[in-house]
Amino acid sequence: MAGAQETVESVRRQIKAVEAETAREKNMHDAEKKRHAEFVEVGRKKVQALSSQNKTLKAEIDSLKAELGHIAEVRQKTMGTIRWYESRKAKYNESFAKVIDSLVPVFESDFPYRNEETVKSVKEIADQLHKGVIEADDALNRTLEVFYDRIRLGYTTEVYKGFLQVDARSVPGTYLRYGAVASVFVSNDGNDVLWLSRTPDGGYAWKNVSDDLAMRTVLKDVMKVAEGKTAPRLVTIPVAFPKEGE
């Protein structure tokens, strides 16, 4: 009987142990099921959030594509305008370069003083404008500066040393330039005296007055006054006119 009773108690303990283990397993299962449900819910919410973000992103991408298309259209129109402007600009520069270059004969026939420098400057401006090295406004300013230099020439008087081709001789002497209307040359030895006269065709030529005693004396006195070798006084300077040739 004692053995049977112990066996029953043992069975009861085992049953309780099994029930406890079952309860623990059930609790663990319920907890796992709850965690799984929470995980599924969190996952569902994340999927919804990602789906919403995806829709928003797609809408933004579509908007950006439309904006890019608009920008590309505007850019194409702008490039067309730029090409048109550049074409017009090139034609204008080419035309303006021809106008500047046409000034060369004018300066070549101008009062013969540093004409070569002036002509060289004008040709250089036209060439640089033609090649696109400078812009039209710069070419205009530089051309106007050349004109201003020639205009200022008419308001100055200058005495300077140099050489003059007399017949076949290169004669050293002194020049007197009075503005842009008169010029006198007296050689260092005083034998050659010339003044700048106008030709019937509107050009310039040096007139030798070495054999004209009166004119020779007048021009030598003019040079002495200009160089400060004698007291200042009024002197007569010959001025030529193209129609009369003198």
Tab-separated table of N, CA and C in Angstrom, residues 60-167:
chain	number	residue	atom	x	y	z
A	60	GLU	N	7.496	63.446	-56.910
A	60	GLU	CA	8.586	64.410	-57.004
A	60	GLU	C	9.433	64.165	-58.258
A	61	ILE	N	9.669	62.857	-58.557
A	61	ILE	CA	10.456	62.517	-59.754
A	61	ILE	C	9.724	62.982	-61.008
A	62	ASP	N	8.408	62.726	-61.053
A	62	ASP	CA	7.622	63.178	-62.202
A	62	ASP	C	7.666	64.698	-62.328
A	63	SER	N	7.591	65.390	-61.172
A	63	SER	CA	7.658	66.851	-61.185
A	63	SER	C	9.015	67.338	-61.683
A	64	LEU	N	10.079	66.660	-61.194
A	64	LEU	CA	11.423	67.031	-61.626
A	64	LEU	C	11.622	66.765	-63.110
A	65	LYS	N	11.065	65.641	-63.606
A	65	LYS	CA	11.165	65.347	-65.025
A	65	LYS	C	10.485	66.437	-65.851
A	66	ALA	N	9.305	66.855	-65.386
A	66	ALA	CA	8.592	67.923	-66.087
A	66	ALA	C	9.391	69.221	-66.058
A	67	GLU	N	9.993	69.520	-64.890
A	67	GLU	CA	10.807	70.737	-64.762
A	67	GLU	C	12.031	70.665	-65.653
A	68	LEU	N	12.671	69.474	-65.695
A	68	LEU	CA	13.832	69.292	-66.569
A	68	LEU	C	13.456	69.477	-68.034
A	69	GLY	N	12.275	68.950	-68.392
A	69	GLY	CA	11.808	69.132	-69.758
A	69	GLY	C	11.607	70.601	-70.086
A	70	HIS	N	11.023	71.332	-69.117
A	70	HIS	CA	10.820	72.777	-69.309
A	70	HIS	C	12.145	73.511	-69.409
A	71	ILE	N	13.084	73.135	-68.525
A	71	ILE	CA	14.410	73.763	-68.548
A	71	ILE	C	15.108	73.481	-69.870
A	72	ALA	N	14.997	72.231	-70.345
A	72	ALA	CA	15.627	71.877	-71.620
A	72	ALA	C	15.029	72.697	-72.766
A	73	GLU	N	13.710	72.905	-72.709
A	73	GLU	CA	13.055	73.706	-73.747
A	73	GLU	C	13.518	75.153	-73.696
A	74	VAL	N	13.564	75.689	-72.465
A	74	VAL	CA	14.032	77.075	-72.299
A	74	VAL	C	15.480	77.206	-72.732
A	75	ARG	N	16.295	76.199	-72.366
A	75	ARG	CA	17.715	76.226	-72.737
A	75	ARG	C	17.864	76.199	-74.259
A	76	GLN	N	17.042	75.367	-74.908
A	76	GLN	CA	17.117	75.289	-76.363
A	76	GLN	C	16.765	76.629	-77.000
A	77	LYS	N	15.725	77.264	-76.467
A	77	LYS	CA	15.353	78.583	-76.981
A	77	LYS	C	16.454	79.601	-76.705
A	78	THR	N	17.037	79.507	-75.496
A	78	THR	CA	18.110	80.435	-75.134
A	78	THR	C	19.324	80.246	-76.037
A	79	MET	N	19.673	78.972	-76.296
A	79	MET	CA	20.800	78.694	-77.174
A	79	MET	C	20.537	79.217	-78.575
A	80	GLY	N	19.277	79.101	-79.019
A	80	GLY	CA	18.925	79.650	-80.326
A	80	GLY	C	19.086	81.158	-80.350
A	81	THR	N	18.667	81.811	-79.262
A	81	THR	CA	18.831	83.265	-79.170
A	81	THR	C	20.300	83.649	-79.140
A	82	ILE	N	21.089	82.867	-78.385
A	82	ILE	CA	22.531	83.145	-78.299
A	82	ILE	C	23.190	82.985	-79.657
A	83	ARG	N	22.821	81.904	-80.382
A	83	ARG	CA	23.397	81.695	-81.715
A	83	ARG	C	23.022	82.835	-82.660
A	84	TRP	N	21.771	83.274	-82.551
A	84	TRP	CA	21.332	84.399	-83.388
A	84	TRP	C	22.111	85.667	-83.032
A	85	TYR	N	22.253	85.900	-81.720
A	85	TYR	CA	22.991	87.082	-81.273
A	85	TYR	C	24.448	87.018	-81.706
A	86	GLU	N	25.062	85.842	-81.536
A	86	GLU	CA	26.472	85.701	-81.915
A	86	GLU	C	26.656	85.901	-83.418
A	87	SER	N	25.681	85.400	-84.200
A	87	SER	CA	25.749	85.588	-85.647
A	87	SER	C	25.637	87.068	-86.001
A	88	ARG	N	24.679	87.737	-85.374
A	88	ARG	CA	24.527	89.180	-85.620
A	88	ARG	C	25.750	89.948	-85.149
A	89	LYS	N	26.284	89.521	-84.007
A	89	LYS	CA	27.467	90.178	-83.458
A	89	LYS	C	28.653	90.025	-84.392
A	90	ALA	N	28.835	88.791	-84.937
A	90	ALA	CA	29.951	88.547	-85.860
A	90	ALA	C	29.810	89.397	-87.118
A	91	LYS	N	28.567	89.490	-87.638
A	91	LYS	CA	28.341	90.312	-88.832
A	91	LYS	C	28.596	91.783	-88.539
A	92	TYR	N	28.135	92.218	-87.363
A	92	TYR	CA	28.352	93.618	-86.983
A	92	TYR	C	29.840	93.921	-86.821
A	93	ASN	N	30.552	93.015	-86.136
A	93	ASN	CA	31.990	93.212	-85.945
A	93	ASN	C	32.724	93.255	-87.281
A	94	GLU	N	32.305	92.365	-88.206
A	94	GLU	CA	32.942	92.327	-89.525
A	94	GLU	C	32.679	93.633	-90.270
A	95	SER	N	31.441	94.108	-90.196
A	95	SER	CA	31.097	95.367	-90.863
A	95	SER	C	31.827	96.539	-90.228
A	96	PHE	N	31.880	96.530	-88.889
A	96	PHE	CA	32.560	97.621	-88.183
A	96	PHE	C	34.059	97.605	-88.468
A	97	ALA	N	34.633	96.398	-88.571
A	97	ALA	CA	36.059	96.282	-88.887
A	97	ALA	C	36.353	96.874	-90.263
A	98	LYS	N	35.436	96.665	-91.206
A	98	LYS	CA	35.619	97.242	-92.547
A	98	LYS	C	35.544	98.773	-92.501
A	99	VAL	N	34.649	99.285	-91.667
A	99	VAL	CA	34.534	100.744	-91.524
A	99	VAL	C	35.826	101.321	-90.953
A	100	ILE	N	36.346	100.668	-89.912
A	100	ILE	CA	37.599	101.150	-89.307
A	100	ILE	C	38.740	101.062	-90.312
A	101	ASP	N	38.788	99.955	-91.049
A	101	ASP	CA	39.854	99.773	-92.036
A	101	ASP	C	39.753	100.805	-93.156
A	102	SER	N	38.533	101.273	-93.439
A	102	SER	CA	38.357	102.275	-94.496
A	102	SER	C	38.925	103.635	-94.105
A	103	LEU	N	39.266	103.794	-92.803
A	103	LEU	CA	39.854	105.058	-92.340
A	103	LEU	C	41.340	105.152	-92.689
A	104	VAL	N	41.932	104.029	-93.077
A	104	VAL	CA	43.371	104.019	-93.381
A	104	VAL	C	43.749	105.069	-94.433
A	105	PRO	N	43.069	105.141	-95.581
A	105	PRO	CA	43.439	106.162	-96.577
A	105	PRO	C	43.293	107.581	-96.043
A	106	VAL	N	42.315	107.781	-95.146
A	106	VAL	CA	42.113	109.116	-94.569
A	106	VAL	C	43.328	109.537	-93.765
A	107	PHE	N	43.824	108.631	-92.927
A	107	PHE	CA	44.983	108.968	-92.102
A	107	PHE	C	46.273	108.990	-92.928
A	108	GLU	N	46.314	108.185	-93.977
A	108	GLU	CA	47.501	108.209	-94.843
A	108	GLU	C	47.643	109.553	-95.544
A	109	SER	N	46.520	110.191	-95.872
A	109	SER	CA	46.561	111.485	-96.566
A	109	SER	C	46.484	112.657	-95.604
A	110	ASP	N	46.448	112.368	-94.294
A	110	ASP	CA	46.373	113.426	-93.301
A	110	ASP	C	47.717	114.149	-93.199
A	111	PHE	N	47.756	115.174	-92.366
A	111	PHE	CA	48.985	115.934	-92.157
A	111	PHE	C	50.132	114.978	-91.862
A	112	PRO	N	51.212	115.060	-92.619
A	112	PRO	CA	52.290	114.060	-92.522
A	112	PRO	C	53.113	114.166	-91.235
A	113	TYR	N	52.564	113.633	-90.185
A	113	TYR	CA	53.283	113.574	-88.911
A	113	TYR	C	52.832	112.311	-88.184
A	114	ARG	N	53.749	111.367	-88.070
A	114	ARG	CA	53.463	110.083	-87.435
A	114	ARG	C	52.272	109.361	-88.075
A	115	ASN	N	52.126	109.560	-89.363
A	115	ASN	CA	51.022	108.896	-90.072
A	115	ASN	C	51.164	107.377	-90.029
A	116	GLU	N	52.396	106.899	-90.159
A	116	GLU	CA	52.614	105.449	-90.189
A	116	GLU	C	52.161	104.807	-88.877
A	117	GLU	N	52.450	105.473	-87.757
A	117	GLU	CA	52.025	104.937	-86.456
A	117	GLU	C	50.494	104.900	-86.367
A	118	THR	N	49.871	105.988	-86.843
A	118	THR	CA	48.409	106.059	-86.795
A	118	THR	C	47.776	104.989	-87.671
A	119	VAL	N	48.289	104.854	-88.893
A	119	VAL	CA	47.756	103.854	-89.818
A	119	VAL	C	47.944	102.439	-89.255
A	120	LYS	N	49.093	102.191	-88.653
A	120	LYS	CA	49.358	100.888	-88.063
A	120	LYS	C	48.369	100.588	-86.936
A	121	SER	N	48.083	101.600	-86.119
A	121	SER	CA	47.134	101.411	-85.010
A	121	SER	C	45.741	101.099	-85.533
A	122	VAL	N	45.308	101.829	-86.560
A	122	VAL	CA	43.975	101.618	-87.124
A	122	VAL	C	43.871	100.223	-87.737
A	123	LYS	N	44.889	99.818	-88.490
A	123	LYS	CA	44.875	98.476	-89.097
A	123	LYS	C	44.857	97.387	-88.017
A	124	GLU	N	45.597	97.609	-86.948
A	124	GLU	CA	45.640	96.623	-85.866
A	124	GLU	C	44.285	96.503	-85.182
A	125	ILE	N	43.611	97.628	-84.963
A	125	ILE	CA	42.280	97.606	-84.343
A	125	ILE	C	41.302	96.831	-85.222
A	126	ALA	N	41.311	97.135	-86.530
A	126	ALA	CA	40.403	96.449	-87.450
A	126	ALA	C	40.694	94.952	-87.500
A	127	ASP	N	41.967	94.594	-87.520
A	127	ASP	CA	42.346	93.182	-87.595
A	127	ASP	C	41.939	92.430	-86.331
A	128	GLN	N	42.162	93.030	-85.172
A	128	GLN	CA	41.795	92.378	-83.912
A	128	GLN	C	40.284	92.233	-83.773
A	129	LEU	N	39.541	93.234	-84.245
A	129	LEU	CA	38.087	93.139	-84.208
A	129	LEU	C	37.605	92.049	-85.157
A	130	HIS	N	38.204	91.969	-86.330
A	130	HIS	CA	37.842	90.943	-87.307
A	130	HIS	C	38.099	89.532	-86.759
A	131	LYS	N	39.183	89.361	-86.019
A	131	LYS	CA	39.538	88.049	-85.470
A	131	LYS	C	38.828	87.745	-84.148
A	132	GLY	N	38.108	88.725	-83.614
A	132	GLY	CA	37.401	88.502	-82.360
A	132	GLY	C	38.278	88.645	-81.131
A	133	VAL	N	39.464	89.220	-81.298
A	133	VAL	CA	40.361	89.410	-80.153
A	133	VAL	C	39.809	90.482	-79.218
A	134	ILE	N	39.171	91.506	-79.774
A	134	ILE	CA	38.588	92.581	-78.980
A	134	ILE	C	37.110	92.709	-79.335
A	135	GLU	N	36.354	93.347	-78.442
A	135	GLU	CA	34.932	93.575	-78.684
A	135	GLU	C	34.740	94.898	-79.420
A	136	ALA	N	33.516	95.081	-79.939
A	136	ALA	CA	33.221	96.267	-80.741
A	136	ALA	C	33.372	97.553	-79.929
A	137	ASP	N	32.929	97.535	-78.657
A	137	ASP	CA	33.031	98.748	-77.852
A	137	ASP	C	34.487	99.134	-77.605
A	138	ASP	N	35.336	98.128	-77.406
A	138	ASP	CA	36.760	98.397	-77.225
A	138	ASP	C	37.361	98.953	-78.515
A	139	ALA	N	36.965	98.365	-79.651
A	139	ALA	CA	37.458	98.849	-80.948
A	139	ALA	C	37.028	100.288	-81.181
A	140	LEU	N	35.787	100.600	-80.815
A	140	LEU	CA	35.288	101.968	-80.986
A	140	LEU	C	36.074	102.944	-80.115
A	141	ASN	N	36.286	102.583	-78.854
A	141	ASN	CA	37.024	103.471	-77.953
A	141	ASN	C	38.455	103.702	-78.439
A	142	ARG	N	39.097	102.633	-78.908
A	142	ARG	CA	40.476	102.773	-79.386
A	142	ARG	C	40.536	103.601	-80.665
A	143	THR	N	39.543	103.432	-81.534
A	143	THR	CA	39.508	104.230	-82.766
A	143	THR	C	39.278	105.706	-82.454
A	144	LEU	N	38.361	105.966	-81.520
A	144	LEU	CA	38.123	107.353	-81.116
A	144	LEU	C	39.369	107.966	-80.492
A	145	GLU	N	40.119	107.154	-79.757
A	145	GLU	CA	41.354	107.658	-79.155
A	145	GLU	C	42.364	108.058	-80.236
A	146	VAL	N	42.390	107.293	-81.334
A	146	VAL	CA	43.260	107.657	-82.457
A	146	VAL	C	42.835	109.006	-83.021
A	147	PHE	N	41.525	109.203	-83.175
A	147	PHE	CA	41.025	110.488	-83.665
A	147	PHE	C	41.388	111.609	-82.697
A	148	TYR	N	41.214	111.345	-81.394
A	148	TYR	CA	41.534	112.368	-80.398
A	148	TYR	C	43.015	112.750	-80.459
A	149	ASP	N	43.874	111.767	-80.671
A	149	ASP	CA	45.303	112.052	-80.787
A	149	ASP	C	45.579	112.964	-81.975
A	150	ARG	N	44.918	112.698	-83.097
A	150	ARG	CA	45.117	113.537	-84.279
A	150	ARG	C	44.540	114.934	-84.062
A	151	ILE	N	43.415	114.998	-83.331
A	151	ILE	CA	42.829	116.312	-83.038
A	151	ILE	C	43.737	117.107	-82.106
A	152	ARG	N	44.258	116.415	-81.064
A	152	ARG	CA	45.174	117.100	-80.136
A	152	ARG	C	46.432	117.571	-80.855
A	153	LEU	N	46.776	116.883	-81.925
A	153	LEU	CA	47.941	117.284	-82.717
A	153	LEU	C	47.809	118.722	-83.201
A	154	GLY	N	46.573	119.120	-83.519
A	154	GLY	CA	46.351	120.475	-84.031
A	154	GLY	C	46.493	121.564	-82.988
A	155	TYR	N	46.588	121.180	-81.707
A	155	TYR	CA	46.691	122.179	-80.641
A	155	TYR	C	48.099	122.254	-80.034
A	156	THR	N	49.047	121.625	-80.680
A	156	THR	CA	50.406	121.609	-80.126
A	156	THR	C	51.420	122.102	-81.154
A	157	THR	N	52.532	122.561	-80.632
A	157	THR	CA	53.669	122.968	-81.469
A	157	THR	C	54.882	122.191	-80.992
A	158	GLU	N	55.710	121.780	-81.930
A	158	GLU	CA	56.820	120.905	-81.555
A	158	GLU	C	58.055	121.218	-82.393
A	159	VAL	N	59.203	121.174	-81.739
A	159	VAL	CA	60.496	121.280	-82.413
A	159	VAL	C	61.252	119.988	-82.125
A	160	TYR	N	61.724	119.322	-83.171
A	160	TYR	CA	62.389	118.040	-82.971
A	160	TYR	C	63.421	117.807	-84.068
A	161	LYS	N	64.387	116.972	-83.741
A	161	LYS	CA	65.454	116.627	-84.675
A	161	LYS	C	65.041	115.431	-85.526
A	162	GLY	N	65.600	115.376	-86.732
A	162	GLY	CA	65.298	114.252	-87.595
A	162	GLY	C	65.995	114.373	-88.935
A	163	PHE	N	65.596	113.513	-89.854
A	163	PHE	CA	66.172	113.507	-91.201
A	163	PHE	C	65.061	113.762	-92.209
A	164	LEU	N	65.430	114.407	-93.318
A	164	LEU	CA	64.488	114.664	-94.404
A	164	LEU	C	65.144	114.287	-95.718
A	165	GLN	N	64.386	113.607	-96.556
A	165	GLN	CA	64.892	113.210	-97.864
A	165	GLN	C	64.799	114.405	-98.806
A	166	VAL	N	65.923	114.972	-99.136
A	166	VAL	CA	65.997	116.111	-100.051
A	166	VAL	C	66.690	115.636	-101.315
A	167	ASP	N	65.910	115.588	-102.405
A	167	ASP	CA	66.406	115.003	-103.652
A	167	ASP	C	66.846	113.562	-103.357
